[in-house]
């Protein structure tokens, strides 16, 4: 892993790489919403095009589209963003070849300081292409720090965008360490691939394949000393299996008070981690086997398996058990995904209060040609991201638990768990007798604080108002009394009308204590009727970026405010 130092600032750069203003960013986001209307499953490439990136850009183009996305893919759009010190939307394509042409045209040039506009590019993807999966290609760190990253993570989760970072370098001046990329991926439901610059072709092929498979069937973060065996039962709808393991573990301490300085290596195990897969006959899958692609770099190992080519089900066999084997010592992250006709969908917030019952709703969606889910067989659970603890939860499809109509395929029920990061998982049977397992890839963050937000408001051009947020340390509701907590704060503004000068960098709250945070919104005199300012407040528990939340308040410009006087009764 190489560190990236200051770049030479060229005097005559194209206009688009000037530092982008808030208003310019808002215009770009609106343009991308218009030009890149997304459907579920769209893919996005966000490419760093600064001067050092040409070999990685060429490798990315050579790797497209991997082996899982079909050449005649017509069920999704492909979108391209590039960034340096600012961002530019390069448009969308409806075919693999059209997008190939766009990737072929990417050129690296210019760039200023090492840190770039990565976070602005991620924000543009969140607003412009919701419900999508995005590959982020870079060899540098983002401008901004811990609170900025938490804000962007929260907006990506809110908009349903999974991020897959491909990182081949960093900046020695960055406030953030490279572990930020692991956390960015895990928090948004993607997979990080940190690798050497010469391995981008292989890393990109693996990432394109993993991105293309919609359904997660297994995820584990563990410390290994020896051999770990993972039985994996695949149902009849699974056509492709992707298994990926990396010798590293996400670290959530991105909001520590002390920044990581001069980090020169990845947070990885010092020992080699070996990944192996056996088919249901017990045969070890090898590179070169029909229907098998083995992709290896210094940053991890991936198997891409055509299920039908590798294994033929026995007569009367509805589902079969594959075996994943991880061998070695150290920390590792394992992901198994599949392209199938059965999808687990989660409805609701990805931030919930600790130890309080909250309505959780989910559904199991089957495609037209797939066998139906046997409703009575479905079981749900919450799995802790870091320690693997599994807590069974009762979700019902009976019309009596906030689930909608009985038998409509939507399950609901009250859930209360301790603070931490949790995956929602489901298992059961299909009508053909095969068993399934699914895990929703974006973790639910159960936190020990709460934010009270003011209502959305209307305002006349030229007027000002104050938005008052309330931040409460809610740890007193837990089974264990805790000491005071430090929370870091940041306020952001879409149009630049919100003054964030009065928002402190951090606050300290005892259990049960509340702080009032005021943000003033000043609507400019030339604002037009219908303009909407969005004011964001992000709260991050110190040392734990997994415990964060962003709330949004909208201010809409109107011609005049309606004033309602009390009714007069009699004289």
Short mmCIF file of C-alpha atoms in Angstrom, two decimals, residues 8-532:
data_model
loop_
_atom_site.label_atom_id
_atom_site.label_comp_id
_atom_site.label_asym_id
_atom_site.label_seq_id
_atom_site.Cartn_x
_atom_site.Cartn_y
_atom_site.Cartn_z
CA UNK A 8 1.13 19.46 -8.30
CA UNK A 9 -1.57 22.06 -8.79
CA UNK A 10 -1.80 22.99 -12.46
CA UNK A 11 -2.62 26.61 -13.19
CA UNK A 12 -5.04 26.09 -16.05
CA UNK A 13 -7.54 23.44 -15.03
CA UNK A 14 -10.96 22.88 -16.53
CA UNK A 15 -13.69 24.84 -14.80
CA UNK A 16 -15.40 21.77 -13.35
CA UNK A 17 -12.50 20.97 -11.02
CA UNK A 18 -12.77 24.25 -9.17
CA UNK A 19 -14.01 23.84 -5.60
CA UNK A 20 -17.75 23.43 -5.91
CA UNK A 21 -20.05 25.83 -4.07
CA UNK A 22 -23.11 24.72 -2.16
CA UNK A 23 -25.45 26.19 -4.79
CA UNK A 24 -23.51 24.55 -7.64
CA UNK A 25 -23.75 21.22 -5.85
CA UNK A 26 -27.48 21.63 -5.42
CA UNK A 27 -27.86 22.41 -9.14
CA UNK A 28 -25.82 19.33 -10.06
CA UNK A 29 -27.86 17.10 -7.79
CA UNK A 30 -31.10 18.35 -9.30
CA UNK A 31 -29.68 17.79 -12.79
CA UNK A 32 -28.69 14.26 -11.95
CA UNK A 33 -32.17 13.57 -10.59
CA UNK A 34 -33.58 14.66 -13.95
CA UNK A 35 -31.04 13.02 -16.22
CA UNK A 36 -30.46 9.81 -14.28
CA UNK A 37 -33.80 8.60 -13.05
CA UNK A 38 -33.01 5.35 -11.28
CA UNK A 39 -34.83 2.07 -10.98
CA UNK A 40 -34.05 -0.55 -8.34
CA UNK A 41 -30.74 -2.21 -9.12
CA UNK A 42 -29.09 0.60 -11.11
CA UNK A 43 -25.29 0.61 -10.98
CA UNK A 44 -23.12 3.70 -10.52
CA UNK A 45 -19.39 4.22 -11.03
CA UNK A 46 -17.84 7.09 -9.07
CA UNK A 47 -14.31 7.60 -10.39
CA UNK A 48 -11.45 9.71 -9.04
CA UNK A 49 -9.87 11.16 -12.22
CA UNK A 50 -6.91 13.04 -10.75
CA UNK A 51 -3.52 12.79 -12.46
CA UNK A 52 -2.29 9.61 -10.74
CA UNK A 53 -5.37 7.55 -11.62
CA UNK A 54 -4.93 6.69 -15.33
CA UNK A 55 -3.70 3.08 -14.75
CA UNK A 56 -6.63 2.42 -12.41
CA UNK A 57 -9.11 3.98 -14.86
CA UNK A 58 -7.77 1.79 -17.67
CA UNK A 59 -8.02 -1.29 -15.44
CA UNK A 60 -11.60 -0.37 -14.47
CA UNK A 61 -12.57 -0.11 -18.15
CA UNK A 62 -10.90 -3.47 -18.89
CA UNK A 63 -12.74 -5.15 -16.02
CA UNK A 64 -16.21 -3.95 -17.06
CA UNK A 65 -18.76 -5.58 -16.87
CA UNK A 66 -17.35 -8.58 -14.97
CA UNK A 67 -18.85 -12.01 -15.52
CA UNK A 68 -22.31 -11.71 -13.92
CA UNK A 69 -23.84 -8.66 -15.64
CA UNK A 70 -25.13 -9.93 -19.01
CA UNK A 71 -24.05 -8.12 -22.18
CA UNK A 72 -27.69 -7.60 -23.10
CA UNK A 73 -28.68 -6.31 -19.65
CA UNK A 74 -31.81 -4.18 -20.04
CA UNK A 75 -33.26 -4.19 -16.53
CA UNK A 76 -31.00 -1.46 -15.10
CA UNK A 77 -29.28 1.79 -15.99
CA UNK A 78 -25.59 2.56 -15.58
CA UNK A 79 -24.46 5.99 -14.35
CA UNK A 80 -21.03 7.66 -14.28
CA UNK A 81 -19.72 10.39 -11.95
CA UNK A 82 -16.16 11.65 -11.93
CA UNK A 83 -14.50 13.92 -9.41
CA UNK A 84 -11.29 15.75 -8.59
CA UNK A 85 -11.57 18.83 -6.43
CA UNK A 86 -15.17 19.03 -7.70
CA UNK A 87 -17.59 16.62 -9.33
CA UNK A 88 -19.11 16.14 -12.78
CA UNK A 89 -22.00 13.91 -13.83
CA UNK A 90 -21.00 12.13 -17.07
CA UNK A 91 -24.45 10.79 -17.88
CA UNK A 92 -26.20 7.44 -18.01
CA UNK A 93 -26.28 4.44 -20.33
CA UNK A 94 -28.91 1.80 -20.92
CA UNK A 95 -26.58 -0.89 -22.26
CA UNK A 96 -23.32 -2.50 -21.25
CA UNK A 97 -21.61 -1.37 -24.46
CA UNK A 98 -22.76 2.24 -24.11
CA UNK A 99 -21.34 2.33 -20.60
CA UNK A 100 -18.13 0.70 -21.84
CA UNK A 101 -17.71 3.65 -24.18
CA UNK A 102 -18.09 6.08 -21.29
CA UNK A 103 -15.52 4.23 -19.18
CA UNK A 104 -13.09 4.11 -22.12
CA UNK A 105 -13.23 7.92 -22.33
CA UNK A 106 -12.22 8.56 -18.71
CA UNK A 107 -8.96 10.50 -18.56
CA UNK A 108 -6.83 11.30 -15.54
CA UNK A 109 -5.43 14.83 -15.32
CA UNK A 110 -4.89 17.63 -12.84
CA UNK A 111 -6.01 17.73 -9.25
CA UNK A 112 -4.93 19.87 -6.34
CA UNK A 113 -4.35 18.72 -2.79
CA UNK A 114 -4.38 15.01 -2.10
CA UNK A 115 -7.82 15.04 -0.48
CA UNK A 116 -10.55 15.24 -3.10
CA UNK A 117 -14.30 15.76 -3.47
CA UNK A 118 -15.19 12.14 -2.69
CA UNK A 119 -17.90 13.02 -0.18
CA UNK A 120 -19.55 15.46 -2.59
CA UNK A 121 -19.57 12.76 -5.27
CA UNK A 122 -21.14 10.28 -2.86
CA UNK A 123 -23.77 12.89 -1.94
CA UNK A 124 -24.57 13.40 -5.63
CA UNK A 125 -25.02 9.65 -6.09
CA UNK A 126 -27.29 9.50 -3.05
CA UNK A 127 -29.57 12.25 -4.32
CA UNK A 128 -29.40 11.48 -8.02
CA UNK A 129 -29.49 7.66 -8.15
CA UNK A 130 -31.36 6.24 -5.15
CA UNK A 131 -31.84 2.49 -4.66
CA UNK A 132 -28.60 1.69 -6.43
CA UNK A 133 -25.15 0.17 -5.98
CA UNK A 134 -22.07 2.30 -6.52
CA UNK A 135 -18.43 1.40 -7.15
CA UNK A 136 -16.09 4.07 -5.78
CA UNK A 137 -12.63 4.05 -7.42
CA UNK A 138 -9.92 6.16 -5.77
CA UNK A 139 -6.34 6.35 -4.56
CA UNK A 140 -6.86 9.20 -2.11
CA UNK A 141 -8.85 10.30 0.92
CA UNK A 142 -11.89 12.59 1.02
CA UNK A 143 -11.87 16.20 2.06
CA UNK A 144 -13.55 16.35 5.44
CA UNK A 145 -13.45 14.46 8.67
CA UNK A 146 -15.39 12.11 10.87
CA UNK A 147 -18.61 14.10 11.14
CA UNK A 148 -18.69 14.73 7.39
CA UNK A 149 -18.31 11.03 6.72
CA UNK A 150 -21.09 10.16 9.18
CA UNK A 151 -23.44 12.64 7.46
CA UNK A 152 -22.75 11.16 4.01
CA UNK A 153 -23.13 7.59 5.31
CA UNK A 154 -26.51 8.43 6.80
CA UNK A 155 -27.76 10.05 3.58
CA UNK A 156 -26.57 7.07 1.50
CA UNK A 157 -28.45 4.67 3.79
CA UNK A 158 -31.54 6.88 3.70
CA UNK A 159 -31.48 6.85 -0.12
CA UNK A 160 -30.74 3.12 -0.41
CA UNK A 161 -27.28 3.38 -2.03
CA UNK A 162 -24.76 0.58 -1.32
CA UNK A 163 -21.11 1.67 -1.67
CA UNK A 164 -18.30 -0.62 -2.90
CA UNK A 165 -14.98 1.24 -2.43
CA UNK A 166 -11.94 0.19 -4.50
CA UNK A 167 -9.04 1.97 -2.83
CA UNK A 168 -5.38 1.76 -3.94
CA UNK A 169 -3.88 4.66 -1.96
CA UNK A 170 -4.43 7.23 0.75
CA UNK A 171 -3.34 10.68 1.90
CA UNK A 172 -0.85 11.08 4.72
CA UNK A 173 -2.49 14.39 5.64
CA UNK A 174 -6.01 12.98 5.98
CA UNK A 175 -7.93 13.22 9.24
CA UNK A 176 -9.50 9.86 8.42
CA UNK A 177 -7.70 6.54 8.31
CA UNK A 178 -8.20 3.91 5.62
CA UNK A 179 -10.56 2.06 7.95
CA UNK A 180 -13.10 4.70 6.91
CA UNK A 181 -13.58 2.78 3.64
CA UNK A 182 -14.40 -0.47 5.44
CA UNK A 183 -16.94 1.35 7.59
CA UNK A 184 -18.40 3.21 4.59
CA UNK A 185 -18.96 -0.11 2.83
CA UNK A 186 -20.33 -2.04 5.80
CA UNK A 187 -22.67 0.74 6.98
CA UNK A 188 -24.20 1.18 3.51
CA UNK A 189 -24.41 -2.53 2.66
CA UNK A 190 -21.45 -2.76 0.29
CA UNK A 191 -18.03 -4.42 0.34
CA UNK A 192 -14.66 -2.62 0.49
CA UNK A 193 -11.71 -3.76 -1.63
CA UNK A 194 -8.43 -2.11 -0.61
CA UNK A 195 -5.65 -3.29 -2.86
CA UNK A 196 -2.37 -2.41 -4.55
CA UNK A 197 -2.61 -0.15 -7.60
CA UNK A 198 -1.52 -2.94 -9.99
CA UNK A 199 -4.43 -5.15 -8.85
CA UNK A 200 -7.30 -2.86 -9.85
CA UNK A 201 -8.36 -5.02 -12.83
CA UNK A 202 -8.93 -8.09 -10.63
CA UNK A 203 -10.42 -6.09 -7.76
CA UNK A 204 -12.83 -4.32 -10.12
CA UNK A 205 -13.96 -7.60 -11.73
CA UNK A 206 -14.71 -9.02 -8.30
CA UNK A 207 -16.58 -5.87 -7.29
CA UNK A 208 -18.69 -5.69 -10.46
CA UNK A 209 -19.71 -9.33 -9.89
CA UNK A 210 -20.52 -8.84 -6.20
CA UNK A 211 -22.49 -5.69 -6.98
CA UNK A 212 -24.57 -7.47 -9.61
CA UNK A 213 -25.85 -10.10 -7.16
CA UNK A 214 -28.72 -8.62 -5.19
CA UNK A 215 -29.24 -11.06 -2.33
CA UNK A 216 -26.99 -11.53 0.72
CA UNK A 217 -27.13 -15.01 2.23
CA UNK A 218 -24.25 -14.88 4.72
CA UNK A 219 -22.12 -12.20 6.37
CA UNK A 220 -19.65 -12.58 9.22
CA UNK A 221 -16.97 -10.48 10.93
CA UNK A 222 -14.79 -12.72 13.05
CA UNK A 223 -11.40 -13.32 14.60
CA UNK A 224 -9.99 -16.60 13.31
CA UNK A 225 -7.45 -18.98 14.82
CA UNK A 226 -7.53 -22.21 12.85
CA UNK A 227 -10.47 -23.23 10.67
CA UNK A 228 -14.02 -21.86 10.51
CA UNK A 229 -16.69 -23.83 8.60
CA UNK A 230 -19.87 -22.16 7.29
CA UNK A 231 -22.62 -24.47 5.93
CA UNK A 232 -24.70 -22.59 3.37
CA UNK A 233 -28.01 -23.96 2.09
CA UNK A 234 -28.96 -22.50 -1.28
CA UNK A 235 -32.57 -22.51 -2.41
CA UNK A 236 -33.80 -23.39 -5.87
CA UNK A 237 -33.95 -19.76 -7.09
CA UNK A 238 -30.18 -19.15 -6.69
CA UNK A 239 -28.36 -19.08 -10.05
CA UNK A 240 -24.99 -17.52 -9.15
CA UNK A 241 -23.04 -17.59 -5.88
CA UNK A 242 -20.40 -15.06 -4.89
CA UNK A 243 -18.17 -15.70 -1.87
CA UNK A 244 -15.73 -13.00 -0.77
CA UNK A 245 -13.33 -12.96 2.18
CA UNK A 246 -10.91 -10.26 3.27
CA UNK A 247 -8.23 -10.40 5.99
CA UNK A 248 -9.43 -7.34 7.85
CA UNK A 249 -12.16 -6.18 10.17
CA UNK A 250 -14.19 -2.94 10.16
CA UNK A 251 -13.17 -0.53 12.90
CA UNK A 252 -15.83 1.88 14.11
CA UNK A 253 -13.50 4.29 15.93
CA UNK A 254 -13.59 6.87 13.17
CA UNK A 255 -14.88 9.61 15.41
CA UNK A 256 -12.05 9.41 17.93
CA UNK A 257 -10.84 12.76 19.18
CA UNK A 258 -7.29 12.04 18.04
CA UNK A 259 -6.90 11.70 14.29
CA UNK A 260 -4.83 8.85 12.87
CA UNK A 261 -1.64 10.44 11.55
CA UNK A 262 0.84 9.12 8.98
CA UNK A 263 -0.83 5.74 8.66
CA UNK A 264 1.11 3.75 6.09
CA UNK A 265 -0.63 0.37 6.02
CA UNK A 266 -4.04 -1.23 6.07
CA UNK A 267 -5.74 -2.51 9.18
CA UNK A 268 -5.27 -6.14 8.15
CA UNK A 269 -4.21 -9.43 9.65
CA UNK A 270 -0.50 -10.16 9.52
CA UNK A 271 -1.25 -13.83 8.74
CA UNK A 272 -2.66 -15.17 5.49
CA UNK A 273 -6.35 -16.03 5.43
CA UNK A 274 -7.29 -18.81 3.00
CA UNK A 275 -10.79 -19.14 1.53
CA UNK A 276 -12.15 -22.42 0.14
CA UNK A 277 -15.58 -23.54 -1.12
CA UNK A 278 -17.00 -27.08 -1.44
CA UNK A 279 -20.00 -27.99 -3.56
CA UNK A 280 -22.84 -30.11 -2.11
CA UNK A 281 -21.04 -33.30 -3.23
CA UNK A 282 -18.14 -32.34 -0.95
CA UNK A 283 -15.78 -31.56 -3.84
CA UNK A 284 -13.37 -28.66 -3.34
CA UNK A 285 -13.97 -26.00 -5.98
CA UNK A 286 -10.81 -25.11 -7.90
CA UNK A 287 -9.82 -22.26 -10.20
CA UNK A 288 -10.39 -23.34 -13.78
CA UNK A 289 -13.37 -25.57 -12.99
CA UNK A 290 -16.26 -25.01 -15.41
CA UNK A 291 -18.49 -22.22 -14.11
CA UNK A 292 -15.92 -21.02 -11.54
CA UNK A 293 -13.95 -17.79 -11.45
CA UNK A 294 -11.37 -17.32 -8.69
CA UNK A 295 -10.19 -13.72 -8.17
CA UNK A 296 -7.31 -13.08 -5.76
CA UNK A 297 -5.41 -9.95 -4.74
CA UNK A 298 -3.50 -8.81 -1.69
CA UNK A 299 -6.81 -7.41 -0.42
CA UNK A 300 -8.86 -10.60 -0.50
CA UNK A 301 -10.23 -13.62 -2.36
CA UNK A 302 -13.49 -14.01 -4.28
CA UNK A 303 -15.22 -17.00 -5.86
CA UNK A 304 -17.85 -16.35 -8.54
CA UNK A 305 -19.75 -19.61 -9.12
CA UNK A 306 -22.34 -20.51 -11.75
CA UNK A 307 -24.44 -22.79 -9.56
CA UNK A 308 -25.95 -24.90 -12.37
CA UNK A 309 -22.56 -25.58 -14.01
CA UNK A 310 -20.89 -26.61 -10.76
CA UNK A 311 -23.62 -28.77 -9.24
CA UNK A 312 -26.56 -30.78 -10.60
CA UNK A 313 -29.26 -31.42 -7.95
CA UNK A 314 -30.08 -35.02 -7.17
CA UNK A 315 -33.50 -36.41 -8.05
CA UNK A 316 -36.05 -35.01 -5.59
CA UNK A 317 -33.50 -32.65 -4.02
CA UNK A 318 -35.05 -29.22 -3.53
CA UNK A 319 -32.06 -27.44 -1.99
CA UNK A 320 -28.44 -28.32 -1.32
CA UNK A 321 -25.83 -27.37 1.24
CA UNK A 322 -22.58 -25.77 0.13
CA UNK A 323 -19.67 -25.36 2.53
CA UNK A 324 -17.46 -22.29 2.92
CA UNK A 325 -14.13 -22.85 4.71
CA UNK A 326 -11.93 -20.06 6.05
CA UNK A 327 -8.50 -21.06 7.36
CA UNK A 328 -5.71 -19.08 9.04
CA UNK A 329 -5.35 -16.64 11.91
CA UNK A 330 -6.43 -13.05 12.36
CA UNK A 331 -9.52 -10.97 11.67
CA UNK A 332 -11.54 -11.45 8.51
CA UNK A 333 -14.79 -10.34 6.85
CA UNK A 334 -16.83 -12.93 4.93
CA UNK A 335 -19.67 -12.15 2.51
CA UNK A 336 -21.76 -14.57 0.47
CA UNK A 337 -24.25 -13.23 -2.07
CA UNK A 338 -26.42 -14.76 -4.75
CA UNK A 339 -28.32 -13.80 -7.86
CA UNK A 340 -31.74 -15.28 -7.18
CA UNK A 341 -35.49 -14.89 -7.51
CA UNK A 342 -36.12 -14.23 -3.80
CA UNK A 343 -35.32 -10.89 -2.14
CA UNK A 344 -35.52 -9.71 1.48
CA UNK A 345 -36.75 -6.12 1.72
CA UNK A 346 -36.67 -4.00 4.88
CA UNK A 347 -39.11 -1.14 5.42
CA UNK A 348 -38.41 1.51 7.99
CA UNK A 349 -35.63 3.43 9.65
CA UNK A 350 -32.10 2.12 9.88
CA UNK A 351 -31.62 3.95 13.20
CA UNK A 352 -33.66 2.74 16.18
CA UNK A 353 -33.55 3.56 19.91
CA UNK A 354 -32.00 0.97 22.23
CA UNK A 355 -34.14 -1.21 24.50
CA UNK A 356 -37.43 0.23 23.24
CA UNK A 357 -39.97 -1.66 21.19
CA UNK A 358 -40.13 -0.30 17.66
CA UNK A 359 -42.17 -1.52 14.70
CA UNK A 360 -40.02 -3.46 12.23
CA UNK A 361 -41.47 -4.39 8.84
CA UNK A 362 -40.01 -6.58 6.11
CA UNK A 363 -41.09 -8.64 3.14
CA UNK A 364 -39.86 -11.55 1.08
CA UNK A 365 -40.37 -10.69 -2.59
CA UNK A 366 -40.38 -13.47 -5.17
CA UNK A 367 -39.96 -12.91 -8.89
CA UNK A 368 -42.62 -14.14 -11.29
CA UNK A 369 -40.98 -17.45 -12.21
CA UNK A 370 -39.93 -18.33 -8.65
CA UNK A 371 -41.82 -20.60 -6.24
CA UNK A 372 -43.82 -18.83 -3.54
CA UNK A 373 -42.69 -18.49 0.06
CA UNK A 374 -44.46 -20.77 2.55
CA UNK A 375 -45.59 -18.07 4.95
CA UNK A 376 -45.93 -20.32 8.00
CA UNK A 377 -42.28 -21.39 7.69
CA UNK A 378 -40.70 -17.93 7.86
CA UNK A 379 -38.53 -17.06 10.86
CA UNK A 380 -36.79 -13.74 11.50
CA UNK A 381 -33.79 -12.85 13.64
CA UNK A 382 -31.45 -9.98 14.41
CA UNK A 383 -27.72 -10.79 14.15
CA UNK A 384 -25.15 -8.53 15.81
CA UNK A 385 -22.63 -7.29 13.22
CA UNK A 386 -19.52 -7.57 15.37
CA UNK A 387 -20.04 -10.40 17.87
CA UNK A 388 -22.44 -12.58 15.83
CA UNK A 389 -25.05 -12.83 18.60
CA UNK A 390 -28.43 -13.91 17.20
CA UNK A 391 -31.73 -12.76 18.73
CA UNK A 392 -34.95 -14.30 17.38
CA UNK A 393 -37.70 -11.75 16.65
CA UNK A 394 -41.38 -12.34 15.99
CA UNK A 395 -42.70 -10.73 12.81
CA UNK A 396 -46.20 -11.58 11.59
CA UNK A 397 -48.20 -11.39 8.39
CA UNK A 398 -51.60 -11.45 10.07
CA UNK A 399 -52.78 -7.85 9.68
CA UNK A 400 -52.55 -7.35 13.46
CA UNK A 401 -48.93 -6.22 13.94
CA UNK A 402 -48.52 -3.14 11.78
CA UNK A 403 -47.87 -5.37 8.78
CA UNK A 404 -50.66 -4.22 6.49
CA UNK A 405 -53.16 -6.79 5.22
CA UNK A 406 -53.05 -10.40 6.37
CA UNK A 407 -51.28 -12.61 3.85
CA UNK A 408 -49.89 -9.75 1.76
CA UNK A 409 -46.28 -10.91 2.19
CA UNK A 410 -45.32 -8.04 4.50
CA UNK A 411 -44.27 -9.04 8.01
CA UNK A 412 -44.32 -6.73 11.02
CA UNK A 413 -43.95 -6.67 14.77
CA UNK A 414 -42.35 -4.87 17.72
CA UNK A 415 -38.61 -5.38 18.18
CA UNK A 416 -36.35 -4.24 21.04
CA UNK A 417 -32.61 -4.98 21.19
CA UNK A 418 -29.58 -3.49 22.87
CA UNK A 419 -27.50 -0.78 21.22
CA UNK A 420 -25.15 -1.81 18.43
CA UNK A 421 -25.26 -2.76 14.75
CA UNK A 422 -27.66 -5.54 13.79
CA UNK A 423 -28.52 -7.37 10.57
CA UNK A 424 -32.10 -8.46 9.91
CA UNK A 425 -32.14 -12.08 8.70
CA UNK A 426 -34.91 -14.42 7.48
CA UNK A 427 -35.13 -18.11 6.78
CA UNK A 428 -37.88 -20.48 5.70
CA UNK A 429 -39.13 -22.68 2.88
CA UNK A 430 -40.38 -22.19 -0.65
CA UNK A 431 -43.33 -24.00 -2.19
CA UNK A 432 -41.01 -26.43 -3.98
CA UNK A 433 -39.59 -27.58 -0.63
CA UNK A 434 -36.23 -25.79 -0.86
CA UNK A 435 -34.94 -23.88 2.16
CA UNK A 436 -33.75 -20.29 1.97
CA UNK A 437 -31.71 -17.85 4.04
CA UNK A 438 -31.50 -14.13 3.40
CA UNK A 439 -29.76 -11.26 5.23
CA UNK A 440 -30.57 -7.61 4.63
CA UNK A 441 -27.21 -6.14 3.73
CA UNK A 442 -27.62 -2.74 5.45
CA UNK A 443 -27.29 -2.99 9.25
CA UNK A 444 -29.86 -1.47 11.58
CA UNK A 445 -28.13 0.92 13.99
CA UNK A 446 -29.55 0.72 17.49
CA UNK A 447 -28.33 3.80 19.34
CA UNK A 448 -28.36 5.20 22.86
CA UNK A 449 -29.40 8.76 22.04
CA UNK A 450 -32.34 10.47 20.38
CA UNK A 451 -32.81 13.64 18.35
CA UNK A 452 -35.93 15.77 18.48
CA UNK A 453 -36.45 17.78 15.30
CA UNK A 454 -38.57 20.85 14.59
CA UNK A 455 -41.32 20.60 12.00
CA UNK A 456 -40.79 21.44 8.35
CA UNK A 457 -41.65 25.09 7.81
CA UNK A 458 -42.66 27.70 5.27
CA UNK A 459 -40.95 31.05 5.04
CA UNK A 460 -41.15 34.26 2.98
CA UNK A 461 -38.12 35.48 1.02
CA UNK A 462 -36.03 37.87 3.10
CA UNK A 463 -37.16 36.42 6.45
CA UNK A 464 -35.26 34.39 9.04
CA UNK A 465 -36.24 31.74 11.55
CA UNK A 466 -34.59 29.49 14.12
CA UNK A 467 -34.74 25.69 14.02
CA UNK A 468 -34.36 24.12 17.46
CA UNK A 469 -33.17 20.50 17.69
CA UNK A 470 -33.03 18.47 20.91
CA UNK A 471 -30.29 15.89 21.53
CA UNK A 472 -30.85 13.52 24.49
CA UNK A 473 -28.56 10.92 26.02
CA UNK A 474 -31.07 8.07 26.22
CA UNK A 475 -28.74 5.51 27.79
CA UNK A 476 -30.74 5.71 31.04
CA UNK A 477 -33.29 3.42 29.35
CA UNK A 478 -30.79 0.56 29.16
CA UNK A 479 -30.16 -2.23 31.65
CA UNK A 480 -26.81 -0.71 32.64
CA UNK A 481 -26.30 2.80 33.95
CA UNK A 482 -23.54 4.57 32.06
CA UNK A 483 -21.45 7.65 32.55
CA UNK A 484 -21.70 10.81 30.49
CA UNK A 485 -21.30 10.49 26.74
CA UNK A 486 -19.58 12.74 24.21
CA UNK A 487 -21.49 13.43 20.99
CA UNK A 488 -20.01 15.14 17.96
CA UNK A 489 -22.28 17.42 15.93
CA UNK A 490 -22.34 18.82 12.43
CA UNK A 491 -24.91 20.89 10.60
CA UNK A 492 -25.12 20.98 6.80
CA UNK A 493 -27.16 23.04 4.41
CA UNK A 494 -28.28 22.23 0.86
CA UNK A 495 -28.62 25.83 -0.38
CA UNK A 496 -26.39 27.63 2.10
CA UNK A 497 -29.21 29.49 3.85
CA UNK A 498 -28.64 27.78 7.21
CA UNK A 499 -26.08 29.28 9.56
CA UNK A 500 -24.13 26.56 11.34
CA UNK A 501 -21.82 28.91 13.26
CA UNK A 502 -23.67 28.37 16.53
CA UNK A 503 -23.52 24.57 16.40
CA UNK A 504 -20.80 23.23 18.72
CA UNK A 505 -18.37 20.58 17.52
CA UNK A 506 -19.30 18.35 20.44
CA UNK A 507 -21.46 18.16 23.57
CA UNK A 508 -21.24 16.08 26.75
CA UNK A 509 -24.49 14.70 28.16
CA UNK A 510 -25.20 12.72 31.31
CA UNK A 511 -27.79 9.89 31.07
CA UNK A 512 -31.19 11.48 30.54
CA UNK A 513 -29.75 14.97 29.87
CA UNK A 514 -30.89 17.02 26.85
CA UNK A 515 -29.08 19.75 24.89
CA UNK A 516 -30.81 22.33 22.67
CA UNK A 517 -29.15 23.01 19.31
CA UNK A 518 -30.29 26.08 17.35
CA UNK A 519 -29.74 26.60 13.62
CA UNK A 520 -30.79 29.89 12.02
CA UNK A 521 -32.24 29.82 8.50
CA UNK A 522 -32.11 33.10 6.53
CA UNK A 523 -34.03 33.01 3.25
CA UNK A 524 -32.39 35.39 0.75
CA UNK A 525 -34.40 38.24 -0.71
CA UNK A 526 -34.11 36.83 -4.25
CA UNK A 527 -35.32 33.34 -3.32
CA UNK A 528 -38.11 32.13 -5.57
CA UNK A 529 -41.46 30.75 -4.54
CA UNK A 530 -41.19 26.97 -4.19
CA UNK A 531 -37.45 26.88 -3.44
CA UNK A 532 -36.67 24.35 -0.70
#
